Amino acid sequence: MTTQPLHFMPRQRPRTRLARLGDWMARHRSAIARLQWAIVVLYFVLVAVPAFLPLPPEDARMANNFTRVAQFAFWGIWWPFVIASMLLVGRFWCGVMCPEGALTEFVGRPGKGRAIPRWMRWPGWPLVGFLGTTLYGQLISVYEYPGPVLVILGGSTVAAIAVGIVYGRGKRVWCRYLCPVTGVFALLARLAPLHFQVDRAAWQAQPAHIPAVDCPPLLNVSTLSSAAQCHSCGRCSGHRGAVALRGRWPGSEIVHSQPGDVGRYEALLLLYGMLGFALGAFQWTMAPGFVQAKQWMATWLVERDIFWPLADNAPWWVLTHYPQVSDVFSWLDGAGIVVWLSGTALLVGGLAHLATAAAARLARTDWKVLALCLVPMAAANLFLGLSMLTLTQLRSEGIIFTWLPEAQLALLALAWGSGMVLALAQLRRAGVSGVRTVGAIALLAAAGAVPALLWIRTLDLFRVW
Ligand code: SF4
């Protein structure tokens, strides 16, 4: 195992166990690289191999079908684990395990290293990327079939490699600006109780000529004050005797956020994307209203002799098309999904936006900062939706958890309640008066309650009472 030199300087603060763990990461880059390459191989096996196998028969099980294993590993374990890991340990996934991050960085080392164009730095890409991939994934049924997995995730990986070759210079330009989930991860990581912290006084006490640290997502480590963009790769741990992995109260970064710490597109991603659009994507297949609206529309079209929207002649990479298992989407289905997801985003996100803006006005604070208090609810939204896939797959294997409705309700209550605790702490810290605080929290509580109630209705969680 190789070790790499660090610019360890006389230490101003004792190295805790956590700090020593960060230092270990900085010294053992080769061990982390080996882990990353192992995950790259696993990723390619799970993404690519099933796309070239026949579709599994209806009675296929994980014990006898690799595609089922890959689906469960990818959607049942991999993605829920990634979301949960963001909440627990920040973006360690990005810095230590993500195959796309490893690839874009690796191919960029001998790459062209062109200047990053201005258009690529546009802060709205994470929002566009998240909405676009979520919608496209629903249109081509990415959770059900291996071909769409290859198109979406493989396409994203190819794009990450291309960006790495052209602009990378060994840095993670793709991850910083264009990855479709970087905005989501940046929001979730603010809740994490672990982060790399810079001791400014210790930093400034060291000579200026010490070489800069190699930060893959191009951060100015000396001013690092947020876990949002830090990939927790550990490379800067111990640098100038000033950087250390440390613990903090979960959500404390949100409580201490100031105007300017969160951008407009980031707040819109939170409200319209993670709370609204994602909810629509997870729930449309279970929504009776979707089927009724579609039937009404089909009848309306037929009565007027308009038949082309009912055709199911789109290729599988445009709309789901698997006639061998009687699963084909018509153009009307596709349009219905677009409208349903957009409508849910506008309804849930729009209400949350209105409520947050009104709360911020009442409390005379920044609405984007206040909106961060809804991150726990957005996290629960994503986790519940992804874990539904896990549970559906387990159910088809005959594994059923009887305690599940209570656990889902508890998760929603915890997310809603912790969001309100964050809001209370944020407003008290800002010195907002009692009456204004109560009003602002009531508005935020309503914003968080809408997605929670939609989950309760969809999952029929009231059955447990
Ligand atoms: S600041 Fe940069 S180098 Fe340090 S842990 Fe975060 S991503 Fe890695």
XYZ file of C-alpha atoms and ligand atoms in Angstrom:
473
model
C 0.000 0.000 0.000
C 1.566 3.285 -1.072
C 1.449 6.419 0.964
C 1.419 9.927 -0.363
C 3.110 12.914 1.214
C 0.941 15.379 3.059
C 1.727 18.878 4.024
C 1.315 18.189 7.676
C 2.285 21.160 9.738
C 2.463 21.632 13.472
C -1.040 20.919 14.688
C -3.097 23.571 16.321
C -5.887 21.217 17.431
C -5.670 17.641 18.688
C -6.411 15.029 16.030
C -9.567 13.242 17.033
C -10.388 9.777 15.784
C -12.454 11.296 13.016
C -9.608 13.590 12.017
C -7.259 10.622 11.954
C -9.727 8.794 9.712
C -9.592 11.750 7.298
C -5.787 11.713 7.474
C -5.829 7.998 6.709
C -7.877 8.745 3.587
C -5.350 11.354 2.513
C -2.446 8.972 2.959
C -4.046 5.923 1.375
C -5.077 7.226 -1.994
C -4.097 3.980 -3.689
C -6.405 1.932 -1.449
C -9.282 4.289 -2.274
C -8.389 4.110 -5.975
C -8.557 0.310 -5.828
C -12.004 0.537 -4.205
C -13.114 2.966 -6.924
C -11.935 0.667 -9.715
C -13.690 -2.304 -8.103
C -16.901 -0.254 -8.080
C -16.341 0.787 -11.705
C -16.183 -2.896 -12.673
C -19.290 -3.727 -10.602
C -21.097 -0.748 -12.127
C -20.340 -1.878 -15.671
C -21.480 -5.410 -14.924
C -24.776 -4.187 -13.409
C -25.446 -1.563 -16.084
C -24.223 -3.220 -19.260
C -24.578 -6.999 -18.942
C -28.392 -7.181 -18.378
C -28.970 -5.018 -21.477
C -27.599 -7.850 -23.638
C -29.534 -10.644 -21.952
C -33.101 -11.680 -22.866
C -35.837 -10.039 -20.807
C -36.520 -12.099 -17.685
C -39.682 -14.226 -17.793
C -42.517 -13.190 -15.482
C -41.706 -15.879 -12.913
C -37.963 -15.106 -12.882
C -36.417 -14.756 -9.434
C -33.128 -13.411 -8.172
C -32.001 -16.974 -7.495
C -32.163 -17.890 -11.167
C -31.937 -14.657 -13.173
C -29.035 -12.208 -13.335
C -31.171 -9.323 -14.624
C -33.322 -9.552 -11.490
C -30.168 -9.546 -9.339
C -28.837 -6.489 -11.186
C -32.171 -4.656 -10.859
C -32.311 -5.314 -7.138
C -28.663 -4.428 -6.592
C -29.004 -1.215 -8.544
C -32.428 0.148 -7.640
C -33.066 -1.805 -4.465
C -29.737 -1.309 -2.687
C -27.352 0.967 -4.576
C -29.522 4.101 -4.958
C -31.317 4.031 -1.576
C -27.890 3.485 0.010
C -26.442 6.476 -1.846
C -29.275 8.752 -0.659
C -28.986 7.503 2.928
C -25.207 7.888 2.846
C -25.517 11.576 1.899
C -27.527 12.170 5.076
C -25.163 10.214 7.289
C -21.664 10.947 6.019
C -22.035 13.671 3.372
C -20.665 13.195 -0.115
C -18.264 10.347 0.697
C -20.036 8.476 -2.057
C -18.900 11.069 -4.598
C -15.321 11.262 -3.405
C -14.649 7.659 -2.536
C -17.040 5.396 -4.409
C -18.735 7.007 -7.409
C -17.676 5.255 -10.642
C -18.458 8.273 -12.837
C -16.397 10.554 -10.633
C -13.472 8.121 -10.715
C -13.676 7.771 -14.495
C -14.022 11.464 -15.324
C -11.060 12.249 -13.080
C -8.912 9.413 -14.432
C -9.424 10.116 -18.143
C -8.906 13.832 -17.584
C -5.363 13.499 -16.252
C -3.738 13.232 -19.671
C -6.661 15.060 -21.341
C -6.845 18.339 -23.234
C -7.595 20.417 -20.123
C -9.382 23.184 -21.988
C -10.777 26.153 -20.078
C -14.223 25.421 -18.642
C -16.715 27.318 -20.838
C -19.075 29.813 -19.266
C -22.178 27.936 -20.323
C -20.993 24.919 -18.346
C -20.811 26.966 -15.161
C -24.489 27.934 -15.409
C -25.958 27.057 -11.977
C -29.217 25.787 -13.472
C -27.726 22.591 -14.976
C -28.272 20.438 -11.869
C -31.972 21.389 -11.932
C -32.310 20.735 -15.672
C -30.319 17.499 -15.390
C -32.405 16.173 -12.509
C -35.753 16.999 -14.152
C -34.612 15.704 -17.547
C -33.228 12.367 -16.371
C -36.162 11.795 -14.008
C -38.686 12.400 -16.772
C -36.811 10.412 -19.402
C -36.398 7.559 -16.937
C -40.172 7.399 -16.427
C -40.926 7.587 -20.142
C -38.711 4.609 -20.944
C -39.313 2.715 -17.645
C -35.761 2.801 -16.370
C -36.645 0.925 -13.181
C -38.116 -2.026 -15.040
C -35.894 -2.691 -18.054
C -32.130 -2.997 -18.567
C -31.974 -1.195 -21.954
C -33.080 2.150 -20.485
C -30.593 1.720 -17.631
C -27.815 1.412 -20.192
C -29.096 4.430 -22.144
C -29.485 6.755 -19.147
C -26.659 5.700 -16.852
C -24.355 4.616 -19.650
C -25.063 7.885 -21.471
C -24.304 9.853 -18.335
C -21.029 7.941 -17.896
C -19.998 8.559 -21.513
C -20.752 12.275 -21.064
C -18.721 12.327 -17.820
C -15.771 10.720 -19.623
C -16.038 13.149 -22.560
C -16.116 16.172 -20.239
C -13.167 14.715 -18.328
C -11.116 14.290 -21.519
C -11.859 17.763 -22.883
C -11.986 19.901 -19.739
C -10.937 17.715 -16.839
C -7.197 18.085 -16.303
C -7.652 15.494 -13.565
C -10.465 17.445 -11.904
C -14.128 16.553 -11.589
C -15.604 19.189 -13.876
C -18.534 16.920 -14.746
C -19.370 16.271 -11.095
C -19.131 19.929 -10.133
C -21.256 21.411 -12.901
C -23.209 18.842 -14.912
C -23.898 15.608 -13.039
C -27.719 15.255 -12.894
C -27.633 14.464 -9.182
C -24.954 16.837 -7.976
C -27.564 19.420 -6.938
C -29.534 16.806 -5.011
C -26.417 15.566 -3.237
C -25.353 19.133 -2.420
C -28.669 19.728 -0.674
C -28.707 16.418 1.216
C -25.086 16.687 2.385
C -25.926 19.857 4.312
C -27.760 17.643 6.794
C -24.835 15.298 7.378
C -23.186 15.133 10.810
C -19.721 14.674 9.226
C -17.761 17.240 7.241
C -14.266 18.431 6.465
C -13.668 21.607 8.415
C -11.018 24.253 7.897
C -9.458 26.012 10.854
C -8.876 29.437 9.278
C -6.487 30.655 11.959
C -4.344 27.526 11.621
C -4.408 27.869 7.824
C -3.254 31.467 7.881
C -0.563 30.717 10.419
C 1.284 28.621 7.827
C 3.612 29.982 5.145
C 1.927 30.978 1.878
C 4.310 28.969 -0.362
C 2.879 25.553 0.620
C 1.501 23.953 -2.583
C -2.281 24.030 -3.009
C -4.208 20.852 -2.312
C -5.513 18.835 -5.269
C -9.269 19.245 -4.744
C -11.136 17.226 -7.415
C -14.339 19.362 -7.480
C -12.239 22.541 -7.803
C -13.027 24.051 -4.408
C -11.027 26.739 -2.704
C -10.217 24.642 0.340
C -9.015 27.609 2.402
C -12.561 29.023 2.439
C -14.413 25.706 2.703
C -17.445 26.274 4.926
C -20.060 23.901 3.540
C -20.399 20.185 2.874
C -22.538 20.909 -0.186
C -19.831 20.763 -2.835
C -17.140 18.930 -0.878
C -16.815 15.350 -2.126
C -15.287 14.258 1.172
C -12.444 12.612 -0.710
C -10.120 13.348 2.220
C -7.230 14.605 0.085
C -7.012 17.871 1.991
C -7.149 16.282 5.434
C -4.255 17.598 7.503
C -3.309 20.176 4.877
C -1.452 23.074 6.546
C -2.439 21.484 9.847
C -5.811 23.165 9.307
C -8.211 20.702 7.637
C -9.868 17.886 9.547
C -12.819 15.557 9.353
C -15.119 16.579 12.188
C -18.551 15.876 13.590
C -21.332 18.422 13.930
C -25.014 18.436 14.794
C -27.114 17.036 11.923
C -28.569 19.999 10.066
C -26.375 22.555 11.838
C -25.154 23.808 8.464
C -28.764 24.560 7.507
C -29.381 26.343 10.804
C -26.323 28.564 10.272
C -26.911 29.224 6.560
C -26.829 32.829 5.422
C -28.241 34.557 2.339
C -25.836 33.731 -0.470
C -25.118 30.219 0.841
C -27.882 28.750 -1.305
C -28.594 29.701 -4.900
C -31.957 30.279 -6.562
C -31.650 27.221 -8.803
C -30.694 25.107 -5.817
C -33.805 26.211 -3.937
C -35.942 25.573 -7.028
C -34.415 22.107 -7.364
C -35.355 21.407 -3.763
C -38.959 22.616 -4.012
C -39.983 21.774 -7.574
C -37.568 18.917 -8.283
C -36.984 16.861 -5.134
C -40.317 17.615 -3.465
C -42.621 17.911 -6.489
C -41.287 16.296 -9.655
C -39.784 13.316 -7.853
C -43.059 12.726 -6.003
C -44.908 12.653 -9.323
C -42.341 10.230 -10.742
C -42.659 7.823 -7.818
C -46.443 7.988 -7.582
C -47.918 8.230 -11.079
C -48.140 4.469 -11.560
C -50.162 4.170 -8.333
C -52.380 7.202 -8.863
C -55.996 6.337 -9.787
C -56.374 9.896 -11.078
C -53.727 9.261 -13.723
C -55.612 6.305 -15.204
C -58.957 8.133 -15.064
C -57.568 11.230 -16.752
C -55.926 9.123 -19.437
C -59.144 7.196 -20.118
C -61.099 10.422 -20.312
C -58.600 11.856 -22.778
C -58.573 8.686 -24.916
C -62.382 8.756 -25.128
C -62.301 12.420 -26.061
C -59.799 11.720 -28.844
C -61.693 8.720 -30.222
C -64.971 10.669 -30.305
C -63.196 13.164 -32.581
C -61.563 10.491 -34.767
C -58.090 11.466 -33.613
C -56.203 8.188 -33.340
C -52.507 8.929 -33.742
C -51.932 9.766 -30.033
C -53.168 6.264 -29.211
C -50.562 4.597 -31.421
C -47.764 2.755 -29.651
C -45.202 2.920 -32.417
C -42.454 4.825 -30.606
C -39.132 2.980 -30.225
C -38.196 1.747 -26.715
C -35.643 4.516 -26.244
C -38.374 7.157 -26.730
C -41.291 5.488 -24.951
C -41.553 2.128 -23.197
C -42.035 -0.536 -25.881
C -41.937 -4.181 -24.825
C -44.830 -5.936 -26.655
C -43.416 -9.353 -25.649
C -44.475 -8.602 -22.051
C -47.505 -6.464 -23.057
C -45.878 -3.263 -21.827
C -46.093 -0.507 -24.427
C -46.693 3.215 -24.034
C -48.747 5.178 -26.527
C -47.997 8.804 -27.310
C -50.919 9.626 -25.022
C -49.239 7.692 -22.196
C -46.062 9.653 -22.765
C -47.885 12.989 -22.799
C -49.804 11.927 -19.677
C -46.551 11.235 -17.803
C -45.123 14.620 -18.827
C -48.276 16.413 -17.681
C -48.602 14.424 -14.427
C -45.013 14.967 -13.338
C -45.069 18.654 -14.327
C -48.437 19.124 -12.625
C -47.205 17.493 -9.402
C -44.089 19.664 -9.493
C -46.160 22.800 -9.946
C -48.698 21.826 -7.293
C -46.361 20.557 -4.561
C -43.370 22.714 -5.459
C -45.501 25.773 -6.159
C -47.326 25.511 -2.834
C -44.035 24.983 -1.013
C -42.543 27.947 -2.857
C -45.492 30.194 -1.953
C -45.477 29.080 1.659
C -41.706 29.495 1.989
C -41.768 32.929 0.371
C -44.612 34.031 2.662
C -42.802 32.630 5.715
C -39.602 34.417 4.718
C -41.474 37.683 4.251
C -43.073 37.302 7.642
C -39.755 36.522 9.297
C -37.881 39.093 7.188
C -35.356 36.539 6.075
C -34.183 34.917 2.846
C -36.663 32.438 1.343
C -33.934 30.268 -0.124
C -32.272 29.846 3.266
C -35.617 29.078 4.886
C -36.415 26.589 2.113
C -33.405 24.517 3.257
C -35.521 23.460 6.246
C -37.505 21.317 3.804
C -34.433 19.249 2.906
C -35.386 16.490 5.415
C -38.802 16.148 3.755
C -37.195 16.060 0.305
C -34.787 13.394 1.548
C -37.679 11.318 2.904
C -39.439 11.749 -0.422
C -36.502 10.320 -2.353
C -35.806 7.585 0.165
C -39.441 6.457 0.344
C -39.745 6.430 -3.443
C -36.554 4.474 -3.994
C -37.248 2.078 -1.147
C -40.644 1.360 -2.735
C -38.691 -0.209 -5.593
C -36.715 -2.256 -3.078
C -39.904 -3.423 -1.405
C -41.660 -4.238 -4.667
C -38.707 -6.373 -5.706
C -38.575 -8.103 -2.338
C -42.316 -8.731 -2.448
C -41.938 -10.506 -5.777
C -39.395 -12.732 -3.988
C -41.985 -13.484 -1.318
C -40.404 -11.219 1.322
C -42.966 -8.956 3.027
C -42.408 -6.697 6.017
C -45.536 -6.384 8.145
C -44.126 -3.407 10.101
C -43.605 -1.381 6.965
C -46.563 1.051 7.106
C -45.616 2.128 10.635
C -42.001 2.582 9.567
C -43.020 4.663 6.555
C -45.291 6.829 8.678
C -42.534 7.262 11.262
C -40.091 8.317 8.540
C -42.503 10.931 7.222
C -43.185 12.234 10.723
C -39.460 12.383 11.520
C -38.694 14.254 8.294
C -41.530 16.719 8.781
C -40.729 17.263 12.467
C -36.973 17.680 11.963
C -37.632 20.238 9.244
C -39.682 22.272 11.712
C -36.968 21.962 14.379
C -34.426 23.271 11.857
C -36.732 26.165 10.974
C -37.239 27.033 14.643
C -33.492 26.981 15.286
C -32.791 29.033 12.168
C -35.358 31.692 13.039
C -34.304 31.908 16.682
C -30.701 32.285 15.599
C -31.748 35.121 13.298
C -33.468 36.816 16.246
C -36.952 36.652 14.718
C -39.692 37.539 17.199
C -41.949 34.882 18.708
C -45.124 35.766 16.811
C -43.367 35.963 13.467
C -41.586 32.686 14.189
C -44.880 30.932 14.924
C -46.417 32.238 11.696
C -43.396 31.302 9.589
C -43.226 27.811 11.068
C -46.939 27.264 10.465
C -46.431 28.102 6.786
C -43.394 25.841 6.485
C -45.276 23.076 8.289
C -48.013 23.321 5.666
C -45.424 23.189 2.866
C -43.906 20.027 4.315
C -47.278 18.460 5.034
C -48.412 18.419 1.387
C -45.912 15.797 0.147
C -46.315 13.859 3.408
C -50.094 13.681 2.961
C -49.729 12.646 -0.668
C -47.480 9.774 0.419
C -49.931 8.794 3.136
C -52.771 8.780 0.634
C -50.820 6.912 -2.023
C -49.452 4.269 0.320
C -52.755 4.081 2.143
C -50.823 4.368 5.391
C -53.975 5.137 7.358
C -54.691 1.420 7.182
C -52.395 0.998 10.167
C -54.729 2.906 12.479
S -12.428 20.069 0.081
Fe -11.862 19.064 -1.850
S -10.000 17.915 -1.362
Fe -10.988 18.419 0.591
S -12.266 16.632 1.068
Fe -13.566 18.145 0.007
S -13.460 17.500 -2.129
Fe -11.740 16.506 -1.117
